Every structure is written in structure tokens, then in C-alpha cells.
Amino acid sequence: MNEAVTIPETQRAGDVASATPFATLGLNEVLVRAIEETGYEMPSPIQSAAIPPLLDGRDVVGQAQTGTGKTAAFALPALQRITVERQQPQILVLTPTRELAIQVAEAMQTYARYFEGFHVLPVYGGQGMDSQLRQLRRGVHAVVGTPGRIQDHIRRGTLNLKTITTVVLDEADEMLRMGFVDEVEAILSHTPAEKQVALFSATMPSAIRKIAQRHLRDPVEIAIKSKSATVSTVRQRYCQVTSRHKLDALTRILEVENFEAMLIFVRTKTLTVELAEKLEARGFSSAPLNGDMAQVLRERTVGRLKSGRIDILVATDVAARGLDVNRISHVVNYDIPYDTEAYIHRIGRTARAGRSGEAIIFVAPRERRMLRSIEKATGKTIDAMPLPSQEDIVDRRVSQFKALITSTIESQDLDSFESVIASYQQIHDADLSEIAAALAFLVQRERPLSPKLPKIPDQKFDDERSSGQKQSNRDRPARGERKSSHDRPGAVKKPEAGMERYRLAVGRDHEVLPKHIVGAIANEAGLDSENIGYIKLYDAFSTVDLPEGMPKDIFQLLRKVRVRGQQLRIELDHRTDAKVDQESTGKTKKPKKPKKPKKPKRTGEKKREKRKESA
Ligand code: AMP
């Protein structure tokens, strides 16, 4: 690799003066239109650096992680280079998981929305072969898939890669970790010698560099250099939440956090408007701030925040550039920033004029690596923030309600209302506290003191960072190299909190390695390999720890998956702890006595009883 492009500090998403708009990167009009409609304002750093050389037909090695905008960085130029009239596969993207395959395929479909007749096919295990075969026969332009299933198709002769002109290896280090290197190599050998190859990887271990050396020709190397910065007066917290639950998580935070003004960062112009509208609908007065708004309107919106007429702004990086409002006590990174520079700029919008500030960042499980980079760059640990619970919200609403009573008593002339209550009391011979309770009930109907909140599932797999004790999966040796515990007799341990143990019908007798198990499960269950826990191999079977609460359909699917020709026949490991220990140590342990379940308290009933007694 002889050419390296390190993104200059000044060329960042959000830097109006020096960022390159999509059109000037060389992208054609239909793609630019689609991107703008998607709501992207500015190319992200990796896009600015990778799109021009890829459009020129160069090979590219990009060091980029999820969240940097890498998908568009490779998908846009690849799309521009295909011939839609040719109904043959021209783009091949290999991804480590089916989840990513679907995501990339969806992004491609969005960017190619003005390519008439364009077809992209996501191909992954666990999905019926029939529909894949039908679509392949009909003709597709791009195939995005996991190595295992792509190889299946090659073997069956249902996918011919001879017409491929661009190959993308996405999250190459993750494919390596999952033991897919041989498959990747084999697949590449079926593609024509004359082709463009782009390789993206969050890290560049030597095995990935070797692949790049073998399969890429004179590649342009791109990495985003981030400089460290200190942000001493901002308390930083992160909240692990999947994108589906972000709005509910934000709503809870808005309810319980003591904030004066809040700036919420999102990726797109469209989302600034959507989110502001959704917050309004939930009773939080807020406004969008994006680059599409005329300067006058933007200034007016910022003015409203300054004067306290609104407390929440939902902004893009571009629009919030240089924003200086002392009232901003909180910055919420609703969408994770592209890079650490953008993050540092974002949180610099709080803690102005000698005040302190709060920064909260929403992190999806796949984005945890970016969190680490941010910690490194800011030199500070970002603490885990538990989501406010139902009880927290009730407590908060009740104390606000009480404060409202106090301030009403203090500030309002209530004489005429008092006489209404007095006459009611006389006629009905009612208890004052009962009357007050009825009025309280009426007042809270619009905004119940005890609301029914939408459920947000616990992201149980993320406690290794916050406890600071357990070794991060990322830092462990690659799966293929990881020692299975048969090397350490007696080392059987219980599943970590939030995980449960499953038993698989494959073991050492079937020449199975941990990496095979990881690959199969990650692919079929759409699970990030990080979330696959401890694996132990026995002769005839093995065990694996997976996050609690596996959906039924995935469980059924996994039962049938084959590893080394054997069906996994996964089942919950019902052996008692004693038995597990016995298997490894030969000793027996007394089983624990099961605890007696507590009788639930029925407060309503109790109260009624009490009333009856006093009547
Ligand atoms: P990726 O790193 O490719 O997984 O992208 C992460 C997210 O950023 C996706 O939701 C993209 O839609 C979004 N995204 C990518 N490029 C841009 C851009 N230039 N402006 C705004 N959002 C973007």
C-alpha cells in the first residue's frame, strides 16, 4: 500500500467551509438527488476521502467503523459504476452478519432509488433458498451476503461471480474474528482478476493487511485520524439502546433529567424535523435546526432557545456549528457522531461561560467501538447510564404534582374555589382528602402520575465496560485462536448475568472449533459475534452462552443449522450447576433449596379493608 490518505482535521462533516458537497465528489445527479432526499447534508469524512478514488476505479482500504458512514462511502461509487441494463451481478459485498447484509442492501436500494429496474439481493443463511434462487434467476445487480451462504450458492452453481466488477469486504476484521477468512478467500477466487476491491475494517490486524496485499491493487489507504482533546467540565454518560427504542429512551430521559436547555444531535435534516415533531406530540416543546432552513429562520430558532421560549433543539452537526447558548445544560447524541472530532464539537455546545454540562450518548450494541474511540480521544471514561425506570418517572411526576399544588396555593386566589369545596363537603358529607384525591385524579388524567410506559428491553449484554472488571470481548483473542476450556480442566463457569447456557449437539468428535459455532450462530441468529459468550467443547456436545430471551423463531432456526455437517439441535442447558461442576471436577455439590415465592402485596385490597374497618 503506497498511498495513504489521512483525513485532515479541518475536513469534517459539519465544517461548512471546507467539506465537499456530494455533487463535487463526482457523484451523478440521480445519486445526489437520492442522497439529498435521504436527508444527508454533508459527506462524512470517510465519504469525502473514499468516494473520489473509488469513482476513479481505484482499490481502497478504509479503516472505518460502524457509524462513520462507510456504507455510503462504498455503495455510492459502486452503484455509479454499474450498467443497469445488464441484468447480471456486478457488485458483491461480503458482510460478517446477516443483520449487516440486510442493512447494506437496504441502503443500496435507497441510494439507487432512481435507477430504474435496479435489484439488490441480500443473501444470508436462515432465509429460504427458494426466494433467493427466484431473485437470482430474475437478475440482480448487487449481491450482499454472508460468506457461508454466498459459498453455498457458488457450490450449487446458482451464483456466477464472473460478471462482478466491484467487490467490497465490509467489516473485514469481524469476518476474520468469526472465522470466515477461508470462505472470503475462496469467494474472491471465483471473481474475475480484473475488478475493483474495497476493504473496510475497524481495525487492521496483520491478517487483514495480508488479505489487502493479496487481493488489492495499489490501494488508496484511508484512515481517520483523531486528535485527543479534554472536555473537563462536561459529565459524559452513555445509554445503550437500539435504534428502535431511542425515542422512548429519550422521552424517559427528558422526564427525569433536570435540564435547562437541551441540544439533541441527529444525523439527518429529515430526522431533525421528525424528532422535533415527535417530541412536540409527547408534550416537549422543541424545534428543528438544520441546514435546509433559511439563515433568518435558523437565527430565530436559536433566539427562541436563548430566551427560553423553547428548551429543546434537534440539530444536525452542520446547523449547530459554533452554536453558543449558555442555557444549554445538556447535549444528547441521539445518533452517534461520525468521529471523535464531531463528538468533541457537539459536547462543546454545553458547559459554556464557565458552567458545567452534561453529555449523553445513545449507543447501539454495534457502535460500542466508537464509544471506546471517544473515551480515548477525550481521555475520560464515559459512564453507563441506566435508563430511568417506571418508578423514577412516577416519583418525578408525583413530586412535580406536589410542587404544583404548593405553588398554586401560594400564588392563586382560591377563595371562591374553597367555598365550592366547602358546599360540596357539606352536601355530601365527604372527607376532604377524598375530595382532594378525586380532584387530583381529574387533573392527572391528561398526564397520568403513573403512566404506562412502552417497554424498553434491557441491553443485557453490555456490562463488561461498566463493571470494568470483565475483559471485553473485543480485546479477547480472535475466536479461532481462543482457547476452548477443554484445555483447562475444571474451568466450567456459570453464565454471566444476562446470558443463558445452551447445549449444542456438536462437539470435539465432530472436529468443531469455537469459531465454527460463532460463525453459524452469528449468521443464523443475526447476532453480533460480541454477544456470543463463553463456549465450551465436550466430546459429543458443546455449550454456548447467549443473551437471555432468544426469540422462538430464531431458536427453531438454530436447531436445524449445520456445523461440520451436524445439526446444532440447540437446547437450553438444563443441567444443574451441581452437574456442570461434577462433570468438570468429579465432585458433587448439594443442590440449593429453592426459595419460597413471596406473596404479592395487594395495596388496593388493603386500603378497601382499612376503609371498611373505619366505616
Ligand atoms: P454506516 O457507518 O454506514 O453504518 O452509517 C451510519 C448511519 O449514518 C446510517 O444511518 C446512514 O444512513 C447515516 N449516514 C451516512 N452518511 C451520512 C451523511 N453524509 N449524512 C447523514 N447521515 C449519514
XYZ file of C-alpha atoms and ligand atoms in Angstrom:
638
model
C 0.000 0.000 0.000
C 1.795 3.059 -1.107
C -0.661 5.840 -0.776
C -2.231 6.908 2.465
C -4.912 9.482 2.939
C -5.414 10.647 6.456
C -8.439 12.821 6.787
C -7.232 16.319 7.616
C -8.530 17.762 10.864
C -10.356 20.528 9.049
C -12.241 18.297 6.641
C -15.040 17.005 8.767
C -18.747 16.575 8.473
C -20.174 19.741 9.834
C -17.386 22.005 8.663
C -19.280 24.223 6.264
C -16.314 25.979 4.784
C -14.181 23.010 3.776
C -16.460 19.976 3.480
C -17.157 18.709 0.000
C -20.791 18.569 -1.036
C -21.838 15.263 -2.633
C -22.083 16.643 -6.149
C -18.482 17.809 -6.229
C -17.252 14.383 -5.160
C -18.110 13.278 -8.689
C -21.392 11.519 -7.981
C -24.014 11.747 -10.679
C -27.234 13.665 -10.471
C -29.591 10.769 -9.699
C -27.453 9.576 -6.820
C -27.073 13.089 -5.427
C -30.834 13.547 -5.605
C -31.423 10.289 -3.742
C -28.862 11.189 -1.066
C -30.328 14.621 -0.544
C -33.774 13.144 -0.227
C -32.401 10.737 2.348
C -31.521 13.841 4.315
C -27.722 13.768 4.224
C -26.357 17.310 4.278
C -22.627 16.782 4.027
C -20.426 13.839 3.174
C -18.876 12.277 6.244
C -15.050 12.291 6.388
C -14.761 8.709 5.128
C -17.143 9.523 2.261
C -15.173 12.612 1.211
C -11.991 10.582 1.176
C -13.192 7.300 -0.347
C -15.749 8.282 -2.975
C -13.444 10.094 -5.457
C -10.799 7.324 -5.721
C -13.482 4.622 -5.868
C -15.192 6.506 -8.705
C -11.817 6.557 -10.451
C -11.724 2.786 -10.254
C -9.042 2.641 -7.582
C -8.932 -0.029 -4.865
C -9.405 1.327 -1.374
C -8.557 0.164 2.141
C -10.618 2.107 4.622
C -10.154 1.992 8.345
C -13.636 2.853 9.489
C -16.131 1.548 11.927
C -19.893 1.423 12.019
C -21.379 4.860 12.264
C -18.814 6.630 10.111
C -20.973 6.468 7.003
C -18.806 3.782 5.406
C -21.745 2.066 3.712
C -22.494 5.086 1.545
C -18.735 5.556 1.041
C -18.503 2.265 -0.860
C -22.082 1.867 -2.079
C -22.434 5.186 -3.914
C -19.394 4.872 -6.195
C -20.077 1.160 -6.748
C -23.623 1.995 -7.861
C -22.431 4.740 -10.176
C -20.133 2.282 -11.934
C -22.716 -0.384 -12.804
C -24.664 -0.755 -16.037
C -28.302 -1.146 -15.037
C -29.242 -2.520 -18.458
C -27.048 -5.557 -17.781
C -29.144 -7.856 -15.589
C -26.080 -9.513 -14.057
C -24.416 -9.334 -10.647
C -21.858 -6.526 -10.820
C -21.382 -5.649 -7.160
C -20.579 -8.184 -4.467
C -20.490 -7.102 -0.830
C -19.380 -9.582 1.817
C -20.510 -8.867 5.356
C -19.941 -10.799 8.588
C -23.588 -10.971 9.669
C -26.983 -11.213 8.086
C -28.039 -8.114 10.010
C -25.352 -6.087 8.271
C -26.158 -7.703 4.914
C -29.752 -6.539 5.194
C -28.693 -3.084 6.311
C -26.268 -2.640 3.415
C -28.780 -3.975 0.885
C -31.415 -1.579 2.182
C -29.020 1.355 1.995
C -28.137 0.425 -1.615
C -31.770 0.217 -2.570
C -32.327 3.680 -1.071
C -29.385 5.254 -2.885
C -30.369 3.583 -6.169
C -33.994 4.620 -5.984
C -33.726 6.467 -9.312
C -32.011 3.553 -11.085
C -34.940 2.066 -12.920
C -35.054 -1.730 -12.644
C -32.202 -1.918 -10.147
C -32.156 -5.002 -7.936
C -30.018 -5.790 -4.898
C -30.279 -9.137 -3.174
C -29.310 -9.771 0.420
C -28.175 -13.367 0.805
C -27.767 -14.969 4.175
C -28.299 -18.232 5.985
C -31.570 -18.934 7.680
C -33.518 -17.377 4.842
C -35.391 -19.676 2.466
C -33.314 -20.672 -0.576
C -36.309 -20.567 -2.899
C -36.840 -16.841 -2.839
C -33.097 -16.230 -3.250
C -32.991 -18.550 -6.258
C -36.033 -16.891 -7.802
C -34.494 -13.461 -7.477
C -31.137 -14.626 -8.772
C -32.839 -16.083 -11.837
C -34.758 -12.860 -12.390
C -31.458 -10.980 -12.402
C -29.806 -8.827 -9.756
C -27.174 -6.107 -10.000
C -25.787 -6.359 -6.497
C -25.449 -9.249 -4.089
C -24.812 -8.555 -0.414
C -24.255 -11.550 1.768
C -22.526 -13.519 4.422
C -19.623 -15.671 3.225
C -21.236 -19.003 4.150
C -24.383 -18.540 2.116
C -22.565 -16.958 -0.829
C -20.343 -20.018 -0.953
C -23.410 -22.261 -0.869
C -24.713 -20.527 -3.972
C -21.378 -20.787 -5.729
C -21.250 -24.521 -4.967
C -24.771 -25.055 -6.248
C -23.968 -23.078 -9.373
C -26.752 -20.615 -8.635
C -24.487 -17.588 -8.366
C -21.936 -16.798 -11.016
C -19.402 -14.188 -9.972
C -17.720 -13.852 -13.377
C -19.600 -10.628 -14.091
C -18.622 -8.934 -10.833
C -16.785 -5.636 -11.286
C -16.664 -4.393 -7.681
C -16.083 -6.442 -4.541
C -16.468 -4.912 -1.089
C -15.244 -6.625 2.058
C -17.209 -4.927 4.810
C -16.117 -5.218 8.443
C -13.244 -7.425 7.392
C -11.887 -7.763 10.920
C -15.245 -9.034 12.108
C -15.245 -11.651 9.324
C -11.786 -12.680 10.465
C -12.947 -12.880 14.084
C -15.794 -15.118 13.058
C -13.533 -17.482 11.211
C -14.667 -16.603 7.687
C -11.263 -15.915 6.181
C -11.082 -19.145 4.189
C -14.539 -18.571 2.785
C -13.663 -14.996 1.826
C -10.527 -16.158 0.034
C -12.449 -18.905 -1.765
C -15.160 -16.500 -2.879
C -12.602 -13.987 -4.151
C -11.025 -16.739 -6.244
C -14.318 -17.036 -8.142
C -14.343 -13.374 -9.120
C -12.586 -12.048 -12.241
C -8.974 -10.921 -11.907
C -9.924 -7.548 -13.352
C -12.086 -5.903 -10.699
C -12.199 -3.178 -8.117
C -11.853 -4.167 -4.469
C -12.682 -2.058 -1.437
C -11.892 -3.316 2.033
C -13.323 -1.710 5.157
C -12.288 -2.688 8.622
C -12.433 -1.047 12.032
C -9.009 -2.398 12.905
C -6.132 -3.503 10.713
C -4.642 -6.663 12.173
C -1.904 -8.291 10.110
C -4.243 -10.959 8.739
C -6.381 -8.214 7.194
C -3.341 -6.438 5.814
C -2.316 -9.730 4.202
C -5.683 -10.072 2.515
C -5.354 -6.495 1.290
C -1.871 -7.183 -0.060
C -3.035 -10.308 -1.863
C -6.242 -9.038 -3.376
C -5.994 -5.265 -3.707
C -4.009 -3.473 -6.346
C -2.169 -0.324 -5.395
C -4.908 0.681 -2.982
C -5.544 4.128 -1.575
C -5.423 3.795 2.175
C -7.812 5.882 4.223
C -7.860 6.353 7.959
C -9.471 8.927 10.130
C -7.009 10.449 12.482
C -8.490 11.854 15.607
C -6.650 14.129 17.958
C -7.279 13.981 21.644
C -8.997 16.759 23.483
C -10.069 17.460 27.001
C -13.594 18.250 27.944
C -13.182 18.614 31.646
C -16.372 20.351 32.668
C -18.741 18.028 30.862
C -20.021 14.925 32.611
C -20.360 12.219 29.988
C -22.684 9.262 30.168
C -23.789 6.665 27.662
C -27.006 4.797 27.362
C -27.075 1.537 25.487
C -30.202 1.405 23.403
C -31.092 0.016 19.988
C -32.367 2.460 17.387
C -35.918 1.138 17.701
C -36.120 2.253 21.310
C -34.262 5.548 21.088
C -37.364 7.740 21.112
C -38.811 6.046 24.184
C -35.433 6.217 25.914
C -35.142 9.920 25.112
C -38.639 10.572 26.420
C -37.758 8.968 29.738
C -34.571 10.990 29.977
C -36.439 14.211 29.216
C -38.823 13.409 32.052
C -36.279 12.868 34.771
C -33.201 14.892 33.853
C -33.012 18.372 35.335
C -32.170 20.362 32.257
C -32.383 23.984 31.381
C -31.982 23.662 27.638
C -31.105 20.597 25.633
C -29.440 20.169 22.259
C -30.143 16.838 20.585
C -27.922 15.741 17.710
C -29.207 13.594 14.867
C -27.690 12.549 11.567
C -30.111 13.924 9.020
C -32.098 17.036 8.240
C -35.203 14.909 7.905
C -34.736 13.484 11.361
C -34.370 16.940 12.960
C -37.898 17.709 11.797
C -39.323 14.258 12.538
C -37.883 14.051 16.024
C -38.876 17.608 16.953
C -42.428 16.805 15.831
C -42.499 13.566 17.795
C -41.246 15.316 20.921
C -43.893 18.011 20.499
C -46.516 15.284 20.239
C -45.228 13.884 23.522
C -45.531 17.241 25.190
C -41.978 18.598 24.961
C -41.781 21.894 23.139
C -38.938 21.626 20.674
C -37.748 22.837 17.285
C -35.537 21.524 14.488
C -32.346 23.235 13.386
C -30.886 22.139 10.064
C -29.004 23.376 7.054
C -32.117 23.485 4.885
C -33.603 26.250 6.973
C -33.023 29.807 5.792
C -30.480 31.722 7.828
C -33.163 34.044 9.237
C -35.249 31.125 10.448
C -32.223 29.453 11.978
C -31.335 32.613 13.840
C -34.884 32.996 15.034
C -34.942 29.414 16.300
C -31.674 29.884 18.196
C -33.119 33.128 19.593
C -36.121 31.215 20.941
C -33.796 28.801 22.687
C -31.746 31.660 24.130
C -34.779 33.444 25.509
C -36.262 30.260 26.974
C -39.343 30.159 24.752
C -38.257 26.659 23.786
C -35.970 24.313 25.691
C -35.120 21.649 23.139
C -33.405 21.931 19.764
C -32.933 18.947 17.464
C -29.984 19.706 15.210
C -27.545 18.331 12.674
C -23.815 18.857 13.115
C -23.765 21.369 10.290
C -26.524 23.529 11.705
C -25.150 23.501 15.247
C -21.671 24.529 14.170
C -20.439 27.194 16.567
C -23.740 27.380 18.434
C -23.188 29.406 21.598
C -26.101 29.399 24.004
C -25.301 29.485 27.714
C -28.584 27.850 28.659
C -27.650 24.542 27.034
C -27.123 22.295 30.032
C -27.446 19.002 28.139
C -26.239 17.607 24.843
C -27.809 14.354 23.723
C -26.117 12.387 20.963
C -29.274 10.714 19.698
C -27.320 9.426 16.700
C -23.695 8.599 17.398
C -21.302 11.054 15.682
C -19.139 10.032 12.736
C -15.910 10.587 14.552
C -14.438 11.834 17.775
C -13.912 15.325 16.397
C -17.604 15.701 15.718
C -18.339 14.418 19.218
C -15.995 16.885 20.830
C -17.584 19.692 18.885
C -21.054 18.547 19.871
C -20.408 18.357 23.581
C -18.592 21.682 23.422
C -22.046 23.239 22.907
C -22.657 22.765 26.615
C -20.637 23.892 29.641
C -20.378 27.386 28.156
C -19.489 30.517 30.078
C -17.907 28.700 32.992
C -20.882 26.420 33.627
C -20.848 22.653 33.815
C -22.668 20.476 31.329
C -23.995 17.022 30.696
C -23.483 14.869 27.646
C -25.463 11.730 26.982
C -24.737 9.438 24.085
C -27.020 6.730 22.747
C -25.022 3.699 21.710
C -26.351 0.688 19.842
C -24.538 -2.580 20.594
C -22.737 -2.362 17.261
C -21.478 1.131 18.000
C -19.576 0.379 21.174
C -16.276 0.628 19.391
C -16.957 4.281 18.614
C -17.617 4.796 22.302
C -14.154 3.484 23.069
C -12.580 5.803 20.491
C -14.373 8.737 22.082
C -13.128 7.782 25.528
C -9.626 7.592 24.156
C -9.868 10.919 22.409
C -11.361 12.760 25.355
C -9.198 10.953 27.878
C -12.241 10.384 30.068
C -14.352 7.400 30.911
C -17.925 7.626 29.795
C -20.120 6.141 32.488
C -23.019 3.825 31.814
C -26.325 5.492 32.456
C -29.220 3.239 33.400
C -32.434 4.221 31.687
C -34.886 5.941 34.024
C -37.302 3.279 35.270
C -41.081 3.358 35.620
C -40.612 4.162 39.338
C -38.253 7.044 38.540
C -40.859 8.550 36.237
C -43.673 8.098 38.766
C -41.539 9.669 41.530
C -40.735 12.578 39.303
C -44.310 13.191 38.218
C -45.599 12.935 41.782
C -43.051 15.420 43.095
C -43.832 17.810 40.212
C -47.508 17.443 41.017
C -46.913 18.268 44.678
C -44.828 21.278 43.724
C -47.666 22.456 41.511
C -50.090 22.242 44.450
C -47.712 24.277 46.615
C -47.168 26.963 44.017
C -50.900 27.168 43.266
C -51.704 27.619 46.950
C -49.022 30.274 47.210
C -49.822 32.220 44.088
C -53.538 31.957 43.375
C -56.588 33.462 44.998
C -58.531 30.317 45.858
C -61.378 31.745 47.973
C -64.184 31.074 45.500
C -62.898 27.511 44.937
C -62.731 26.911 48.655
C -66.392 27.791 49.006
C -67.302 25.366 46.183
C -65.481 22.582 48.017
C -66.995 23.556 51.361
C -70.513 23.372 49.958
C -69.761 20.025 48.313
C -68.405 18.702 51.564
C -71.493 19.788 53.445
C -73.992 18.307 50.996
C -72.188 15.008 50.543
C -70.728 14.672 53.985
C -67.440 13.822 52.261
C -63.926 13.533 53.555
C -61.669 16.441 52.441
C -58.836 14.120 51.492
C -61.209 12.081 49.355
C -62.347 15.229 47.546
C -58.738 16.257 47.018
C -57.921 12.772 45.701
C -60.792 12.959 43.222
C -59.563 16.344 42.002
C -56.026 15.030 41.744
C -57.326 12.153 39.660
C -59.058 14.584 37.297
C -56.008 16.834 36.996
C -53.622 13.984 36.131
C -55.807 12.315 33.512
C -54.030 14.104 30.657
C -50.634 13.266 32.093
C -51.073 10.318 34.443
C -48.987 10.251 37.594
C -48.359 6.593 36.908
C -48.101 6.289 33.129
C -47.917 3.025 31.233
C -44.522 3.294 29.571
C -43.571 1.397 26.423
C -41.178 -1.395 27.325
C -37.519 -0.946 26.516
C -35.702 -4.267 26.636
C -32.632 -4.418 28.795
C -29.451 -4.430 26.759
C -28.080 -7.109 28.994
C -25.016 -7.945 27.004
C -23.311 -4.677 27.819
C -21.973 -4.785 31.285
C -18.379 -5.623 30.665
C -17.463 -1.975 30.121
C -19.324 -0.538 33.055
C -18.118 -3.033 35.620
C -14.587 -2.507 34.439
C -13.714 -5.993 35.622
C -14.583 -8.322 32.851
C -12.406 -8.497 29.835
C -14.011 -7.022 26.787
C -14.856 -9.473 24.042
C -13.166 -7.159 21.585
C -9.913 -7.466 23.446
C -10.021 -11.205 23.671
C -8.127 -13.278 21.147
C -9.954 -13.922 17.890
C -12.418 -16.769 18.224
C -10.370 -19.124 16.174
C -7.455 -18.621 18.498
C -9.450 -18.560 21.688
C -8.681 -21.500 23.909
C -11.697 -23.642 24.441
C -11.991 -24.651 28.045
C -11.187 -28.305 27.474
C -7.620 -27.111 27.785
C -8.347 -26.077 31.352
C -9.978 -28.924 33.234
C -12.344 -27.838 35.953
C -12.779 -24.387 34.459
C -16.526 -24.553 33.954
C -18.061 -21.253 34.960
C -21.643 -20.130 35.232
C -23.112 -17.910 32.527
C -22.585 -14.175 33.067
C -25.539 -12.051 34.133
C -27.994 -11.646 31.277
C -26.774 -14.754 29.487
C -28.122 -18.280 29.467
C -26.397 -21.507 28.572
C -27.390 -23.623 25.589
C -26.298 -27.074 24.654
C -25.366 -27.948 21.061
C -25.272 -31.432 19.579
C -21.802 -30.933 18.107
C -18.520 -31.370 19.893
C -14.864 -32.312 19.573
C -15.836 -35.623 17.995
C -17.177 -33.633 15.057
C -13.961 -31.597 14.766
C -15.806 -28.470 15.685
C -13.939 -25.331 16.759
C -15.407 -22.400 18.701
C -15.116 -20.184 15.636
C -17.398 -22.514 13.653
C -20.037 -22.190 16.344
C -19.666 -18.418 16.466
C -19.926 -18.127 12.687
C -23.028 -20.298 12.460
C -24.869 -18.614 15.310
C -23.929 -15.090 14.323
C -25.148 -15.716 10.811
C -28.311 -17.566 11.513
C -29.456 -15.683 14.599
C -28.321 -12.324 13.285
C -26.398 -11.896 16.492
C -23.318 -9.731 16.742
C -20.386 -12.019 17.482
C -19.672 -9.846 20.527
C -22.855 -11.094 22.073
C -21.886 -14.707 21.821
C -20.401 -15.646 25.136
C -18.436 -18.481 26.612
C -18.137 -21.638 24.517
C -17.099 -24.981 25.954
C -16.373 -28.033 23.876
C -17.012 -31.544 25.135
C -16.513 -34.714 23.106
C -20.071 -35.283 21.944
C -21.550 -31.851 22.531
C -20.719 -28.289 23.454
C -22.246 -25.393 25.325
C -22.549 -21.746 24.413
C -23.770 -18.745 26.408
C -26.192 -16.446 24.590
C -28.168 -13.366 25.663
C -31.321 -14.248 27.595
C -34.686 -14.402 25.890
C -33.896 -15.842 22.472
C -36.956 -15.419 20.206
C -38.713 -18.667 19.369
C -38.279 -18.414 15.594
C -34.530 -17.957 15.922
C -34.357 -20.862 18.316
C -36.187 -23.089 15.827
C -33.864 -21.927 13.080
C -30.765 -22.620 15.115
C -31.897 -26.129 15.880
C -31.566 -27.006 12.217
C -28.345 -25.180 11.418
C -25.485 -27.445 10.485
C -21.902 -27.124 11.645
C -19.443 -29.587 10.135
C -22.413 -31.435 8.688
C -24.101 -31.890 12.084
C -27.328 -30.206 13.087
C -26.824 -27.976 16.136
C -30.087 -29.161 17.741
C -29.685 -26.321 20.201
C -31.497 -26.618 23.522
C -31.364 -24.854 26.850
C -28.761 -26.490 29.026
C -30.910 -27.973 31.739
C -28.112 -29.495 33.737
C -27.958 -28.126 37.278
C -24.923 -26.169 38.411
C -24.016 -29.175 40.523
C -23.941 -31.386 37.491
C -21.860 -28.920 35.484
C -19.333 -28.761 38.270
C -19.413 -32.500 38.645
C -18.644 -33.009 35.008
C -15.550 -30.930 35.252
C -14.337 -31.645 38.764
C -15.796 -35.040 39.555
C -17.212 -33.679 42.844
C -20.879 -33.434 43.754
C -22.449 -30.340 45.257
C -25.582 -30.101 47.354
C -28.335 -28.550 45.301
C -29.672 -25.272 46.744
C -33.111 -25.246 48.319
C -35.491 -23.336 46.089
C -36.687 -20.065 47.635
C -40.342 -19.743 48.614
C -42.033 -17.236 46.328
C -43.230 -14.115 48.145
C -46.927 -13.348 48.157
C -47.521 -10.174 46.202
C -48.900 -7.224 48.145
C -52.286 -6.047 47.011
C -52.378 -2.462 48.095
C -55.829 -1.660 46.684
C -57.369 -4.509 48.594
C -55.626 -3.483 51.805
C -56.942 0.035 51.505
C -60.504 -1.119 50.959
C -60.256 -3.336 54.030
C -58.993 -0.392 56.066
C -61.855 1.777 54.860
C -64.385 -0.879 55.799
C -62.896 -1.104 59.265
C -63.079 2.626 59.882
C -66.602 2.952 58.429
P -22.729 3.442 8.441
O -21.467 3.868 9.118
O -22.553 3.242 7.002
O -23.340 2.264 9.139
O -23.789 4.650 8.576
C -24.318 5.045 9.791
C -25.531 5.939 9.642
O -25.171 7.226 9.124
C -26.603 5.409 8.698
O -27.842 5.563 9.345
C -26.535 6.320 7.492
O -27.808 6.472 6.899
C -26.052 7.627 8.085
N -25.262 8.431 7.162
C -24.292 8.028 6.324
N -23.771 9.055 5.660
C -24.404 10.162 6.073
C -24.296 11.565 5.747
N -23.421 12.014 4.865
N -25.121 12.425 6.393
C -26.011 11.962 7.314
N -26.158 10.682 7.649
C -25.363 9.769 7.040
